[in-house]
Short mmCIF file of C-alpha atoms in Angstrom, two decimals:
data_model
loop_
_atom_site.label_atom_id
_atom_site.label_comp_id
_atom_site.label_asym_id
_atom_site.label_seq_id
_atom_site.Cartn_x
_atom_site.Cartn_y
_atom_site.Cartn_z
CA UNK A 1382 18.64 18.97 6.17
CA UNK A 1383 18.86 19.66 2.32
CA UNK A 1384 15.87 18.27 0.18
CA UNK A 1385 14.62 19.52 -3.36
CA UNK A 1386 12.20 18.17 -5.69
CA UNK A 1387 13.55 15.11 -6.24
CA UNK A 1388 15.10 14.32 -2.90
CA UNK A 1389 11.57 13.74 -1.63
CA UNK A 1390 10.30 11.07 -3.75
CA UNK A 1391 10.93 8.51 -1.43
CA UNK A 1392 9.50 10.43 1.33
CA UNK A 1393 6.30 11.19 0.03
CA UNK A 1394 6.07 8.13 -1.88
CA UNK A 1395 5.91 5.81 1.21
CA UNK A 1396 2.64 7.91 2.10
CA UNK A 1397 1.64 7.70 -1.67
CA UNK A 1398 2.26 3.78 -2.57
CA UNK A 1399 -0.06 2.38 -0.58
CA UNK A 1400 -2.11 0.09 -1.46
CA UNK A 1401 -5.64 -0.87 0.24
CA UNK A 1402 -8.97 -3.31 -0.67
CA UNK A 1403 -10.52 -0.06 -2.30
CA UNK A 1404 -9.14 2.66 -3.76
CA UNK A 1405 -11.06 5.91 -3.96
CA UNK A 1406 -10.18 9.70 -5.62
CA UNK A 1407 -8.93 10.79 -9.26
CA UNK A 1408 -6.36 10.31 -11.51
CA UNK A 1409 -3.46 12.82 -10.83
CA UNK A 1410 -3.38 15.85 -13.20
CA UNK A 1411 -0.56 16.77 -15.23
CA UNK A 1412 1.67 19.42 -15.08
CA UNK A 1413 -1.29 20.88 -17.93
CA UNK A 1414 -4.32 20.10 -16.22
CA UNK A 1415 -5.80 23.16 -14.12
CA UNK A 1416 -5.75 21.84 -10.24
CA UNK A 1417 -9.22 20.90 -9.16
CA UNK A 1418 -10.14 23.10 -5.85
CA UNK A 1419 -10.39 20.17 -2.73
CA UNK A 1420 -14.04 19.85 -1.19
CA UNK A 1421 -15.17 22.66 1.54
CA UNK A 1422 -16.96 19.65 3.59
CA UNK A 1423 -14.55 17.89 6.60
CA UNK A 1424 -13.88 14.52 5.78
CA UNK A 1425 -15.60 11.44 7.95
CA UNK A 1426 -13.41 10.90 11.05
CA UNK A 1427 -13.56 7.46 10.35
CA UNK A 1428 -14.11 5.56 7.03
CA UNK A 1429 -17.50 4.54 5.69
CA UNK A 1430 -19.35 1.37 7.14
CA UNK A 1431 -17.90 -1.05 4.01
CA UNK A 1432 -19.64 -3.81 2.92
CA UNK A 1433 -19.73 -6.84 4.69
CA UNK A 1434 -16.72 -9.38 4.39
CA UNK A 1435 -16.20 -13.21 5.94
CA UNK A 1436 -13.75 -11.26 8.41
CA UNK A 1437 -16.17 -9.00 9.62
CA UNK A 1438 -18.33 -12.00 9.39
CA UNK A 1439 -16.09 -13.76 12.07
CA UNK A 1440 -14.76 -10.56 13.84
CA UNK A 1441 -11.47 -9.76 15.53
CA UNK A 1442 -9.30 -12.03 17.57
CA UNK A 1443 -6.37 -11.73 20.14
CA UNK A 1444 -3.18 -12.72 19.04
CA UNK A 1445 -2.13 -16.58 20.14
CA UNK A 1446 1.26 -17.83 19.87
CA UNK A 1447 0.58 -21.83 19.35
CA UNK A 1448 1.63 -22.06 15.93
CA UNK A 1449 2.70 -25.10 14.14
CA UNK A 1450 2.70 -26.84 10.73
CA UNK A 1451 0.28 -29.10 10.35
CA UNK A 1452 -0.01 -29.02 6.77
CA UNK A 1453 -2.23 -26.65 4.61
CA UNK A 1454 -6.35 -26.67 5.05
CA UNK A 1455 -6.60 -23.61 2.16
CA UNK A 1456 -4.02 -24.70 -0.39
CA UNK A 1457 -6.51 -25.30 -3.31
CA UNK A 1458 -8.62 -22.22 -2.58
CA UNK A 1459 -5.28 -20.44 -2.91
CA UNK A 1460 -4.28 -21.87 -5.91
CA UNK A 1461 -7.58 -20.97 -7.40
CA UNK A 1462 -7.42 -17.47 -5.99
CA UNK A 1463 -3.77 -17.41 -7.83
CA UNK A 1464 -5.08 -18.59 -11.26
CA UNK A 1465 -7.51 -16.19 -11.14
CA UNK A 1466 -5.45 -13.18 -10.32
CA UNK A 1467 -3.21 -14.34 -13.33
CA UNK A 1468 -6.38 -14.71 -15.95
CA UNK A 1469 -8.10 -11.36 -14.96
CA UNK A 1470 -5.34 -9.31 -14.27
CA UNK A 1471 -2.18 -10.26 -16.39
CA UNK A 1472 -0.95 -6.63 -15.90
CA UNK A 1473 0.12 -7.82 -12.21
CA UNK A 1474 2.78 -9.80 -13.83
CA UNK A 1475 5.60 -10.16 -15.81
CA UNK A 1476 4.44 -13.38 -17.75
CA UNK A 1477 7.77 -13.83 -19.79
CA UNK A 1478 9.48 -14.08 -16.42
CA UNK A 1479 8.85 -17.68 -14.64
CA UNK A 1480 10.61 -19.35 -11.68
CA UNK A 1481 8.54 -22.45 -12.92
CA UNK A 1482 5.04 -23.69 -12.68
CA UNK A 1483 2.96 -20.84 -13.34
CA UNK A 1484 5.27 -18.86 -10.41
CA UNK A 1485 5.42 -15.18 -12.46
CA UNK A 1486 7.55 -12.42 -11.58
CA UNK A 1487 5.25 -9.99 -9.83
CA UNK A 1488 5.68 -6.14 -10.95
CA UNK A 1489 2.87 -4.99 -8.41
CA UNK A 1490 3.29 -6.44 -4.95
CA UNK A 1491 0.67 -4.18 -3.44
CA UNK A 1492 -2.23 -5.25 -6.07
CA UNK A 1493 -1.08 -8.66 -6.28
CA UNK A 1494 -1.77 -9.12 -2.63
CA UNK A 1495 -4.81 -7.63 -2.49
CA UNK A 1496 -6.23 -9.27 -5.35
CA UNK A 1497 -5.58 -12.71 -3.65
CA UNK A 1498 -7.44 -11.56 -0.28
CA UNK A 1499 -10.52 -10.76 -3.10
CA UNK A 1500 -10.78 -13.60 -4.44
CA UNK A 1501 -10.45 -15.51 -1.45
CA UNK A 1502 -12.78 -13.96 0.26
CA UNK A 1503 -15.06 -14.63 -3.31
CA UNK A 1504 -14.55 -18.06 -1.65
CA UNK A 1505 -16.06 -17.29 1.77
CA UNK A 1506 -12.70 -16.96 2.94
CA UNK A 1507 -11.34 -14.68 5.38
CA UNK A 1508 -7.88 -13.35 4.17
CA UNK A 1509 -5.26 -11.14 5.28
CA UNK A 1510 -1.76 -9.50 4.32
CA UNK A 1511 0.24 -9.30 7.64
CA UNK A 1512 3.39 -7.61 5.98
CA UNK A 1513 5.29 -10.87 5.35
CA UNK A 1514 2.41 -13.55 5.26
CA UNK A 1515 -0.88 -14.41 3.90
CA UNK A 1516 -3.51 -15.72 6.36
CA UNK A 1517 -6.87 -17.69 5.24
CA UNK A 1518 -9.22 -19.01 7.69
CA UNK A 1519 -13.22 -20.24 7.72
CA UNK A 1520 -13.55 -19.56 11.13
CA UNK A 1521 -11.54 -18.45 14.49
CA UNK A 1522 -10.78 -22.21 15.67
CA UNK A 1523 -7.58 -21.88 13.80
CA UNK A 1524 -5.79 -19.74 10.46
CA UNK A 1525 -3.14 -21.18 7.58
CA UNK A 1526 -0.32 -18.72 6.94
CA UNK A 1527 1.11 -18.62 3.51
CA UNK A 1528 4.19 -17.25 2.28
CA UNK A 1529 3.25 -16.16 -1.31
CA UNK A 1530 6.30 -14.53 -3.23
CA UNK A 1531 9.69 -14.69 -2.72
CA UNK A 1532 12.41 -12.50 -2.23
CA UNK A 1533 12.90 -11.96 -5.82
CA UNK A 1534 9.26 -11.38 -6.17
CA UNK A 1535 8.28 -14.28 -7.90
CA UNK A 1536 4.78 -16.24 -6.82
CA UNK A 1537 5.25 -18.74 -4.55
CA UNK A 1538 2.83 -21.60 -4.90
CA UNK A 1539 2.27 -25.27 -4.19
CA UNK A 1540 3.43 -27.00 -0.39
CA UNK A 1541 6.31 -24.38 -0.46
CA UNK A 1542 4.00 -21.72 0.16
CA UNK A 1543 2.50 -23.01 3.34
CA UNK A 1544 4.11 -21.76 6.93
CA UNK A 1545 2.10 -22.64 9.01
CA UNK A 1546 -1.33 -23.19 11.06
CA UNK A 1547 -2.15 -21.21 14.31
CA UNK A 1548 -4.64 -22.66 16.71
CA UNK A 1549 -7.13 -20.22 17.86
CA UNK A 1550 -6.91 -17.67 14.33
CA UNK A 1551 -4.20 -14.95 14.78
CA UNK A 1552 -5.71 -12.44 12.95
CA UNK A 1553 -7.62 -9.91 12.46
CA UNK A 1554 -6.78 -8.16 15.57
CA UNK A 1555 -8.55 -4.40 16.82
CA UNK A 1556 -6.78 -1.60 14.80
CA UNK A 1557 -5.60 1.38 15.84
CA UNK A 1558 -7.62 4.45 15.19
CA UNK A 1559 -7.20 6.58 11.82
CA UNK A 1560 -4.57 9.24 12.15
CA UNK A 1561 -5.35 12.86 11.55
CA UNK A 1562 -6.66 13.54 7.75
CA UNK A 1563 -4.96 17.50 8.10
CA UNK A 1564 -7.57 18.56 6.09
CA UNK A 1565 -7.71 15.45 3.34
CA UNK A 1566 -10.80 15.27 1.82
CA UNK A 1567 -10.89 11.97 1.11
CA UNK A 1568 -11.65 9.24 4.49
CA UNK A 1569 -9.49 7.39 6.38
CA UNK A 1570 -7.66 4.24 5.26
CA UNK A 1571 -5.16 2.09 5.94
CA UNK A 1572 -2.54 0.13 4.24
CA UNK A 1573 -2.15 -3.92 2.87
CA UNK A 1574 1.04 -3.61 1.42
CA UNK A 1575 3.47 -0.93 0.21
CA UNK A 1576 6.05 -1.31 -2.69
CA UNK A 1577 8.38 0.49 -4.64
CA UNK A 1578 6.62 0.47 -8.68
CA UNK A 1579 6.18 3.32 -10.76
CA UNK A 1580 5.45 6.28 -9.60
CA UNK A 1581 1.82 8.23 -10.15
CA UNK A 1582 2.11 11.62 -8.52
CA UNK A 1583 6.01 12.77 -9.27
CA UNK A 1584 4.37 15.99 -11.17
CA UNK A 1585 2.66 16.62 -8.70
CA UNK A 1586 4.85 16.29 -6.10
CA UNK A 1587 7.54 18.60 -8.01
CA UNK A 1588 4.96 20.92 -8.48
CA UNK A 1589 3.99 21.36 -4.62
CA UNK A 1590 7.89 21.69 -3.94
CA UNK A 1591 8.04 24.61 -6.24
CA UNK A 1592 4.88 25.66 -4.69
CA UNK A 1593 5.79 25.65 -1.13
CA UNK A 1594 9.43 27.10 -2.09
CA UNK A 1595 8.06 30.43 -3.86
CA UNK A 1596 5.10 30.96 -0.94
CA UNK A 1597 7.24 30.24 1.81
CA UNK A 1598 11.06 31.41 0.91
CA UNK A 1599 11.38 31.77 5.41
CA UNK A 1600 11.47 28.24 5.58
CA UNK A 1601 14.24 27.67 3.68
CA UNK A 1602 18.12 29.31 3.72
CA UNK A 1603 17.91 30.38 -0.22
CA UNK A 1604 21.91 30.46 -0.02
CA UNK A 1605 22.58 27.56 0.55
CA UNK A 1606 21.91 24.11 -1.49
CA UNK A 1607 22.99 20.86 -1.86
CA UNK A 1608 26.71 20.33 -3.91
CA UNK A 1609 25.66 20.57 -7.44
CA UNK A 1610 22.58 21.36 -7.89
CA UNK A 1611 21.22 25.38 -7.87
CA UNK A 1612 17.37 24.78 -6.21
CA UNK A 1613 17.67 21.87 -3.58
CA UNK A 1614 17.97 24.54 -0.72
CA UNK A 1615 18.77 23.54 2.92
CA UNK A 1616 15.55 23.48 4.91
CA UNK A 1617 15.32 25.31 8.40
CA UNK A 1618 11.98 24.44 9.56
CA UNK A 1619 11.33 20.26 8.63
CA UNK A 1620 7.82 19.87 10.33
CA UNK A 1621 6.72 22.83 8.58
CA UNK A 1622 8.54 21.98 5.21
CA UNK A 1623 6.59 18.37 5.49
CA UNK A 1624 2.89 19.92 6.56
CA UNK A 1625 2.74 22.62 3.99
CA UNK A 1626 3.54 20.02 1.15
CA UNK A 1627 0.33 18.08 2.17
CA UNK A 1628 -1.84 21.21 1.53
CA UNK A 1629 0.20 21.91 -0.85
CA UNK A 1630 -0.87 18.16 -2.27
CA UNK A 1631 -4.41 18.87 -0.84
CA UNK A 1632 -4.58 22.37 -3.43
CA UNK A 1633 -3.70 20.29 -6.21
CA UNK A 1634 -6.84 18.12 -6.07
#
């Protein structure tokens, strides 16, 4: 297994790019800024009691399979929730772009769909990102899905967007438990959507490779590297490689 600095962006960046209803930490520091020294404490095992939301509200479900279209119940409060996204937060989109009727090009999938579950549930809506479809429901009788941008991420909006309506509500369901923070100082959370946009933490990531490379030189067979490059060394020891870049991450604030 060969990997240098720049072979593991799109490793780390999967664990990186992910998006969720709040965000919490710092800004990265630049290759300039002195590393702020992590917290002592031990994170929460589990993340803070949040405030309220309609889906709490209404609680979880189990999964039902009678699903059918029977036309949209939510289609204006999803239209509303769209114009809104697009007046407070223009920076979502590429405005110039169009595939016609106010259907932008979307530049950030992962806030785009999390702004829409906001301000839906600034409705009293209960809304959620499944990975491929929105759902919307008032209550657990039944749920609207909606399929919101297409494959050339561009908005999807109107009767197009509509799927359809499964009778009782599909989601939420339980979720699993919060993996192990190894030593994270920030709580638990868990994903909405991930996606592929510019990347925040590539100094820092490069810096933690050259970190983990000078510290730990037995991990690595020094003498041999990828074809044309001089410092993207063959790795011996993957699991280790992978844990000491998160405290590696971790000791870079």
């Amino acid at each position: 297994m060969r990997m240098g600095p720049r072979s593991l962006v799109s490793a780390v960046a999967v664990i990186l790019a992910a998006s969720s209803l709040s965000v919490c930490g710092k800004k990265s520091p630049t290759d300039n800024t002195p590393a702020t020294p992590p917290p002592t404490t031990a994170p929460p095992a589990t993340q803070p009691t949040p405030v309220a939301t309609s889906c709490d509200r209404l609680g979880y479900v189990s999964p039902s399979n009678s699903c059918s279209s029977q036309g949209p119940t939510f289609l204006p409060q999803l239209e509303r929730a769209m114009d809104r996204l697009i007046a407070e937060h223009p920076e979502i989109f590429k405005l110039s772009e169009s595939s016609g009727n106010g259907q932008y090009r979307v530049v950030s999938t992962g806030r785009y769909y999390v702004g829409l579950v906001k301000n839906l549930e600034a409705q009293g809506l209960c809304a959620g990102f499944d990975g491929e479809e929105l759902g919307i429901k008032d209550s657990n009788a039944f749920n609207d899905q909606y399929h919101v941008m297409t494959s050339a991420f561009f908005m999807r909006r109107g009767q197009g967007s509509y799927r359809t309506t499964c009778t009782p509500a599909v989601f939420p369901t339980p979720p699993p438990p919060f993996p192990p923070s190894n030593g994270c100082p920030l709580p638990g959370s868990r994903q909405l959507t991930c996606s592929r946009e510019t990347p925040q933490y590539l100094a820092d990531v490069e810096r933690a490779v050259v970190k983990v490379t000078t510290e730990h030189p037995e991990i690595f067979d020094l003498n041999s590297t990828a074809p044309g490059t001089s410092n993207w060394y063959a790795i011996r020891e993957s699991d280790r490689f992978f844990d000491l870049m998160v405290q590696a991450m971790i000791s870079l604030g």
